[in-house]
Amino acid sequence: MRIPWNIESHLREERVATEVADGVYQLCSAMTNMYLIEDDDGLTLVDAGLPAQMELLQSGLERIGAEITDIKALILTHIDPDHIGLAEPLRKEGIPVWIHEDGYEAAVEGLGKPPLGFFLLMWRPAFARFIRALMQAGMGDEEPIAEVNTFTDGQVLDVPGQPEVIHTPGHRKGHCSFWLPDSRILFAGDALLTFDIMSGKAVDPEPVRGGNMFNFDKGQQQVSARKLAALGQMTLLPGHVQPWEGDLGELYSPVEYVQPSEGDHGEVHTPAD
């Protein structure tokens, strides 16, 4: 796939099950990430990328000696077309899909038309070319997810790796990040990116630019960034391009974050007939 030339070259690299931490693998094409968490119970897939990334996923599984059936759960940071592309195909393979409860309606009913901000920002060349790359990888062809499990803030999910849910609204109302406290790994989704999609440049972790034209609530983005900053030193795995290591507290003034206590594991919802 041809990636726009004016986006920094190291941000355009494809990664096929690159181990970014012990037992955590990055899958990246069209500058969009999925991640595999591996433990003795199998694999958890974090985010479902784009429809054309099935071959990437299969290649990554082969590289680590696994199969589709080894994926025991798919957990989604949020319901955006570049994060749910493989969700319904994988659900049809018997893999349960997990989302925040605020994303349930969009997941099962479909996303509808893109927000107005999507079009108002297309005058920026790097952004337009980034979107073109996503569309070439099938963005817009994603299917509604026929059956989903929902979680809430603070849950420790009963899936391989046992990630903790941190509700990080702002980019989307139901956006969540996932935290592995023992290894200090944060799956940040689009709460914090290391890529400015407006300029095509690498940046320190920051909320998605574009203000309220492209996000649910730009003020809430900053609140969520400060919430994550309380976690301190980490390996941050964003929804797009490259991981980052450092202390988020040095970039944002932290607000108190209380580690979740042990709770239930959510409930299964299916659309009404």
mmCIF file with all atom_site columns, C-alpha atoms in Angstrom, residues 67-192:
data_model
loop_
_atom_site.group_PDB
_atom_site.id
_atom_site.type_symbol
_atom_site.label_atom_id
_atom_site.label_alt_id
_atom_site.label_comp_id
_atom_site.label_asym_id
_atom_site.label_entity_id
_atom_site.label_seq_id
_atom_site.pdbx_PDB_ins_code
_atom_site.Cartn_x
_atom_site.Cartn_y
_atom_site.Cartn_z
_atom_site.occupancy
_atom_site.B_iso_or_equiv
_atom_site.pdbx_formal_charge
_atom_site.auth_seq_id
_atom_site.auth_comp_id
_atom_site.auth_asym_id
_atom_site.auth_atom_id
_atom_site.pdbx_PDB_model_num
ATOM 1   C CA . GLU A 1 67  ? -3.867  -19.044 15.368 1.00 0.00 ? 67  GLU A CA 1
ATOM 2   C CA . ILE A 1 68  ? -7.114  -17.107 15.278 1.00 0.00 ? 68  ILE A CA 1
ATOM 3   C CA . THR A 1 69  ? -8.606  -19.589 17.746 1.00 0.00 ? 69  THR A CA 1
ATOM 4   C CA . ASP A 1 70  ? -5.969  -18.535 20.300 1.00 0.00 ? 70  ASP A CA 1
ATOM 5   C CA . ILE A 1 71  ? -7.579  -15.079 20.500 1.00 0.00 ? 71  ILE A CA 1
ATOM 6   C CA . LYS A 1 72  ? -9.934  -15.293 23.469 1.00 0.00 ? 72  LYS A CA 1
ATOM 7   C CA . ALA A 1 73  ? -11.191 -11.698 23.404 1.00 0.00 ? 73  ALA A CA 1
ATOM 8   C CA . LEU A 1 74  ? -11.185 -8.496  21.383 1.00 0.00 ? 74  LEU A CA 1
ATOM 9   C CA . ILE A 1 75  ? -11.260 -5.326  23.491 1.00 0.00 ? 75  ILE A CA 1
ATOM 10  C CA . LEU A 1 76  ? -11.938 -1.981  21.819 1.00 0.00 ? 76  LEU A CA 1
ATOM 11  C CA . THR A 1 77  ? -10.694 1.385   23.028 1.00 0.00 ? 77  THR A CA 1
ATOM 12  C CA . HIS A 1 78  ? -13.553 3.093   21.178 1.00 0.00 ? 78  HIS A CA 1
ATOM 13  C CA . ILE A 1 79  ? -15.987 2.797   18.308 1.00 0.00 ? 79  ILE A CA 1
ATOM 14  C CA . ASP A 1 80  ? -14.323 4.528   15.366 1.00 0.00 ? 80  ASP A CA 1
ATOM 15  C CA . PRO A 1 81  ? -14.118 3.024   11.871 1.00 0.00 ? 81  PRO A CA 1
ATOM 16  C CA . ASP A 1 82  ? -10.330 2.650   12.002 1.00 0.00 ? 82  ASP A CA 1
ATOM 17  C CA . HIS A 1 83  ? -10.549 0.676   15.265 1.00 0.00 ? 83  HIS A CA 1
ATOM 18  C CA . ILE A 1 84  ? -13.417 -1.757  14.551 1.00 0.00 ? 84  ILE A CA 1
ATOM 19  C CA . GLY A 1 85  ? -12.669 -2.958  11.022 1.00 0.00 ? 85  GLY A CA 1
ATOM 20  C CA . LEU A 1 86  ? -12.138 -6.615  11.953 1.00 0.00 ? 86  LEU A CA 1
ATOM 21  C CA . ALA A 1 87  ? -14.507 -6.712  14.925 1.00 0.00 ? 87  ALA A CA 1
ATOM 22  C CA . GLU A 1 88  ? -17.526 -8.325  13.273 1.00 0.00 ? 88  GLU A CA 1
ATOM 23  C CA . PRO A 1 89  ? -15.486 -10.792 11.151 1.00 0.00 ? 89  PRO A CA 1
ATOM 24  C CA . LEU A 1 90  ? -13.680 -11.922 14.308 1.00 0.00 ? 90  LEU A CA 1
ATOM 25  C CA . ARG A 1 91  ? -16.947 -12.121 16.258 1.00 0.00 ? 91  ARG A CA 1
ATOM 26  C CA . LYS A 1 92  ? -18.246 -14.448 13.544 1.00 0.00 ? 92  LYS A CA 1
ATOM 27  C CA . GLU A 1 93  ? -15.199 -16.628 14.280 1.00 0.00 ? 93  GLU A CA 1
ATOM 28  C CA . GLY A 1 94  ? -16.417 -16.941 17.871 1.00 0.00 ? 94  GLY A CA 1
ATOM 29  C CA . ILE A 1 95  ? -14.227 -14.249 19.457 1.00 0.00 ? 95  ILE A CA 1
ATOM 30  C CA . PRO A 1 96  ? -16.134 -12.151 22.042 1.00 0.00 ? 96  PRO A CA 1
ATOM 31  C CA . VAL A 1 97  ? -15.946 -8.394  21.532 1.00 0.00 ? 97  VAL A CA 1
ATOM 32  C CA . TRP A 1 98  ? -15.757 -5.979  24.468 1.00 0.00 ? 98  TRP A CA 1
ATOM 33  C CA . ILE A 1 99  ? -16.591 -2.248  24.476 1.00 0.00 ? 99  ILE A CA 1
ATOM 34  C CA . HIS A 1 100 ? -17.404 0.468   26.984 1.00 0.00 ? 100 HIS A CA 1
ATOM 35  C CA . GLU A 1 101 ? -21.114 0.671   27.677 1.00 0.00 ? 101 GLU A CA 1
ATOM 36  C CA . ASP A 1 102 ? -21.291 4.169   26.147 1.00 0.00 ? 102 ASP A CA 1
ATOM 37  C CA . GLY A 1 103 ? -20.216 2.710   22.805 1.00 0.00 ? 103 GLY A CA 1
ATOM 38  C CA . TYR A 1 104 ? -22.866 -0.015  22.698 1.00 0.00 ? 104 TYR A CA 1
ATOM 39  C CA . GLU A 1 105 ? -25.394 1.777   20.496 1.00 0.00 ? 105 GLU A CA 1
ATOM 40  C CA . ALA A 1 106 ? -22.841 2.846   17.872 1.00 0.00 ? 106 ALA A CA 1
ATOM 41  C CA . ALA A 1 107 ? -21.307 -0.639  17.839 1.00 0.00 ? 107 ALA A CA 1
ATOM 42  C CA . VAL A 1 108 ? -24.501 -2.523  17.057 1.00 0.00 ? 108 VAL A CA 1
ATOM 43  C CA . GLU A 1 109 ? -26.299 0.077   14.943 1.00 0.00 ? 109 GLU A CA 1
ATOM 44  C CA . GLY A 1 110 ? -23.368 1.301   12.864 1.00 0.00 ? 110 GLY A CA 1
ATOM 45  C CA . LEU A 1 111 ? -21.550 4.603   12.842 1.00 0.00 ? 111 LEU A CA 1
ATOM 46  C CA . GLY A 1 112 ? -23.567 6.561   10.312 1.00 0.00 ? 112 GLY A CA 1
ATOM 47  C CA . LYS A 1 113 ? -22.119 9.591   8.555  1.00 0.00 ? 113 LYS A CA 1
ATOM 48  C CA . PRO A 1 114 ? -18.675 10.979  9.494  1.00 0.00 ? 114 PRO A CA 1
ATOM 49  C CA . PRO A 1 115 ? -18.681 14.089  11.700 1.00 0.00 ? 115 PRO A CA 1
ATOM 50  C CA . LEU A 1 116 ? -18.657 17.470  9.980  1.00 0.00 ? 116 LEU A CA 1
ATOM 51  C CA . GLY A 1 117 ? -15.146 18.098  11.268 1.00 0.00 ? 117 GLY A CA 1
ATOM 52  C CA . PHE A 1 118 ? -13.936 15.211  9.148  1.00 0.00 ? 118 PHE A CA 1
ATOM 53  C CA . PHE A 1 119 ? -14.617 17.243  6.006  1.00 0.00 ? 119 PHE A CA 1
ATOM 54  C CA . LEU A 1 120 ? -13.693 20.675  7.358  1.00 0.00 ? 120 LEU A CA 1
ATOM 55  C CA . LEU A 1 121 ? -10.163 19.461  8.080  1.00 0.00 ? 121 LEU A CA 1
ATOM 56  C CA . MET A 1 122 ? -9.534  17.888  4.678  1.00 0.00 ? 122 MET A CA 1
ATOM 57  C CA . TRP A 1 123 ? -7.813  21.066  3.457  1.00 0.00 ? 123 TRP A CA 1
ATOM 58  C CA . ARG A 1 124 ? -4.746  19.986  5.454  1.00 0.00 ? 124 ARG A CA 1
ATOM 59  C CA . PRO A 1 125 ? -2.601  17.869  3.069  1.00 0.00 ? 125 PRO A CA 1
ATOM 60  C CA . ALA A 1 126 ? -1.149  15.501  5.689  1.00 0.00 ? 126 ALA A CA 1
ATOM 61  C CA . PHE A 1 127 ? -4.559  14.866  7.242  1.00 0.00 ? 127 PHE A CA 1
ATOM 62  C CA . ALA A 1 128 ? -6.169  14.302  3.838  1.00 0.00 ? 128 ALA A CA 1
ATOM 63  C CA . ARG A 1 129 ? -3.472  11.837  2.863  1.00 0.00 ? 129 ARG A CA 1
ATOM 64  C CA . PHE A 1 130 ? -3.694  10.031  6.200  1.00 0.00 ? 130 PHE A CA 1
ATOM 65  C CA . ILE A 1 131 ? -7.445  9.633   5.684  1.00 0.00 ? 131 ILE A CA 1
ATOM 66  C CA . ARG A 1 132 ? -6.840  8.442   2.131  1.00 0.00 ? 132 ARG A CA 1
ATOM 67  C CA . ALA A 1 133 ? -4.518  5.726   3.450  1.00 0.00 ? 133 ALA A CA 1
ATOM 68  C CA . LEU A 1 134 ? -7.222  4.608   5.887  1.00 0.00 ? 134 LEU A CA 1
ATOM 69  C CA . MET A 1 135 ? -9.831  4.519   3.138  1.00 0.00 ? 135 MET A CA 1
ATOM 70  C CA . GLN A 1 136 ? -7.528  2.477   0.909  1.00 0.00 ? 136 GLN A CA 1
ATOM 71  C CA . ALA A 1 137 ? -7.352  -0.014  3.795  1.00 0.00 ? 137 ALA A CA 1
ATOM 72  C CA . GLY A 1 138 ? -11.144 -0.283  3.877  1.00 0.00 ? 138 GLY A CA 1
ATOM 73  C CA . MET A 1 139 ? -12.281 2.437   6.268  1.00 0.00 ? 139 MET A CA 1
ATOM 74  C CA . GLY A 1 140 ? -15.977 2.893   5.618  1.00 0.00 ? 140 GLY A CA 1
ATOM 75  C CA . ASP A 1 141 ? -16.540 -0.798  4.878  1.00 0.00 ? 141 ASP A CA 1
ATOM 76  C CA . GLU A 1 142 ? -16.689 -1.896  8.521  1.00 0.00 ? 142 GLU A CA 1
ATOM 77  C CA . GLU A 1 143 ? -19.759 -3.840  9.662  1.00 0.00 ? 143 GLU A CA 1
ATOM 78  C CA . PRO A 1 144 ? -21.887 -3.203  12.766 1.00 0.00 ? 144 PRO A CA 1
ATOM 79  C CA . ILE A 1 145 ? -21.008 -5.628  15.562 1.00 0.00 ? 145 ILE A CA 1
ATOM 80  C CA . ALA A 1 146 ? -23.942 -7.979  16.075 1.00 0.00 ? 146 ALA A CA 1
ATOM 81  C CA . GLU A 1 147 ? -23.147 -8.925  19.681 1.00 0.00 ? 147 GLU A CA 1
ATOM 82  C CA . VAL A 1 148 ? -20.927 -7.226  22.231 1.00 0.00 ? 148 VAL A CA 1
ATOM 83  C CA . ASN A 1 149 ? -19.896 -7.460  25.867 1.00 0.00 ? 149 ASN A CA 1
ATOM 84  C CA . THR A 1 150 ? -19.833 -4.179  27.781 1.00 0.00 ? 150 THR A CA 1
ATOM 85  C CA . PHE A 1 151 ? -17.532 -2.989  30.532 1.00 0.00 ? 151 PHE A CA 1
ATOM 86  C CA . THR A 1 152 ? -17.356 0.077   32.762 1.00 0.00 ? 152 THR A CA 1
ATOM 87  C CA . ASP A 1 153 ? -14.612 2.200   34.260 1.00 0.00 ? 153 ASP A CA 1
ATOM 88  C CA . GLY A 1 154 ? -12.451 0.396   36.788 1.00 0.00 ? 154 GLY A CA 1
ATOM 89  C CA . GLN A 1 155 ? -13.133 -3.183  35.750 1.00 0.00 ? 155 GLN A CA 1
ATOM 90  C CA . VAL A 1 156 ? -10.381 -5.758  35.519 1.00 0.00 ? 156 VAL A CA 1
ATOM 91  C CA . LEU A 1 157 ? -11.393 -7.751  32.480 1.00 0.00 ? 157 LEU A CA 1
ATOM 92  C CA . ASP A 1 158 ? -11.476 -11.536 32.687 1.00 0.00 ? 158 ASP A CA 1
ATOM 93  C CA . VAL A 1 159 ? -9.476  -11.962 29.489 1.00 0.00 ? 159 VAL A CA 1
ATOM 94  C CA . PRO A 1 160 ? -5.828  -12.882 28.836 1.00 0.00 ? 160 PRO A CA 1
ATOM 95  C CA . GLY A 1 161 ? -3.576  -10.263 30.404 1.00 0.00 ? 161 GLY A CA 1
ATOM 96  C CA . GLN A 1 162 ? -6.389  -9.037  32.711 1.00 0.00 ? 162 GLN A CA 1
ATOM 97  C CA . PRO A 1 163 ? -6.199  -5.385  31.605 1.00 0.00 ? 163 PRO A CA 1
ATOM 98  C CA . GLU A 1 164 ? -7.741  -2.723  33.802 1.00 0.00 ? 164 GLU A CA 1
ATOM 99  C CA . VAL A 1 165 ? -10.259 -0.377  32.174 1.00 0.00 ? 165 VAL A CA 1
ATOM 100 C CA . ILE A 1 166 ? -9.669  3.378   32.494 1.00 0.00 ? 166 ILE A CA 1
ATOM 101 C CA . HIS A 1 167 ? -12.474 5.488   31.056 1.00 0.00 ? 167 HIS A CA 1
ATOM 102 C CA . THR A 1 168 ? -10.792 8.273   29.053 1.00 0.00 ? 168 THR A CA 1
ATOM 103 C CA . PRO A 1 169 ? -13.554 10.197  27.265 1.00 0.00 ? 169 PRO A CA 1
ATOM 104 C CA . GLY A 1 170 ? -12.800 13.166  25.075 1.00 0.00 ? 170 GLY A CA 1
ATOM 105 C CA . HIS A 1 171 ? -11.987 11.892  21.625 1.00 0.00 ? 171 HIS A CA 1
ATOM 106 C CA . ARG A 1 172 ? -15.168 9.839   21.958 1.00 0.00 ? 172 ARG A CA 1
ATOM 107 C CA . LYS A 1 173 ? -17.658 9.652   24.821 1.00 0.00 ? 173 LYS A CA 1
ATOM 108 C CA . GLY A 1 174 ? -17.054 5.954   25.410 1.00 0.00 ? 174 GLY A CA 1
ATOM 109 C CA . HIS A 1 175 ? -13.287 5.989   24.859 1.00 0.00 ? 175 HIS A CA 1
ATOM 110 C CA . CYS A 1 176 ? -11.297 3.773   27.232 1.00 0.00 ? 176 CYS A CA 1
ATOM 111 C CA . SER A 1 177 ? -7.650  2.981   27.779 1.00 0.00 ? 177 SER A CA 1
ATOM 112 C CA . PHE A 1 178 ? -6.333  -0.333  29.116 1.00 0.00 ? 178 PHE A CA 1
ATOM 113 C CA . TRP A 1 179 ? -3.647  -0.640  31.781 1.00 0.00 ? 179 TRP A CA 1
ATOM 114 C CA . LEU A 1 180 ? -1.367  -3.554  32.671 1.00 0.00 ? 180 LEU A CA 1
ATOM 115 C CA . PRO A 1 181 ? -0.038  -2.455  36.094 1.00 0.00 ? 181 PRO A CA 1
ATOM 116 C CA . ASP A 1 182 ? 2.588   -5.162  36.583 1.00 0.00 ? 182 ASP A CA 1
ATOM 117 C CA . SER A 1 183 ? 4.360   -4.341  33.313 1.00 0.00 ? 183 SER A CA 1
ATOM 118 C CA . ARG A 1 184 ? 3.310   -0.657  33.313 1.00 0.00 ? 184 ARG A CA 1
ATOM 119 C CA . ILE A 1 185 ? 1.892   -0.824  29.795 1.00 0.00 ? 185 ILE A CA 1
ATOM 120 C CA . LEU A 1 186 ? -0.875  1.533   28.720 1.00 0.00 ? 186 LEU A CA 1
ATOM 121 C CA . PHE A 1 187 ? -2.971  0.896   25.623 1.00 0.00 ? 187 PHE A CA 1
ATOM 122 C CA . ALA A 1 188 ? -4.018  4.491   25.039 1.00 0.00 ? 188 ALA A CA 1
ATOM 123 C CA . GLY A 1 189 ? -6.079  4.161   21.862 1.00 0.00 ? 189 GLY A CA 1
ATOM 124 C CA . ASP A 1 190 ? -6.728  7.705   20.664 1.00 0.00 ? 190 ASP A CA 1
ATOM 125 C CA . ALA A 1 191 ? -6.695  9.258   24.131 1.00 0.00 ? 191 ALA A CA 1
ATOM 126 C CA . LEU A 1 192 ? -3.025  10.119  23.544 1.00 0.00 ? 192 LEU A CA 1
#
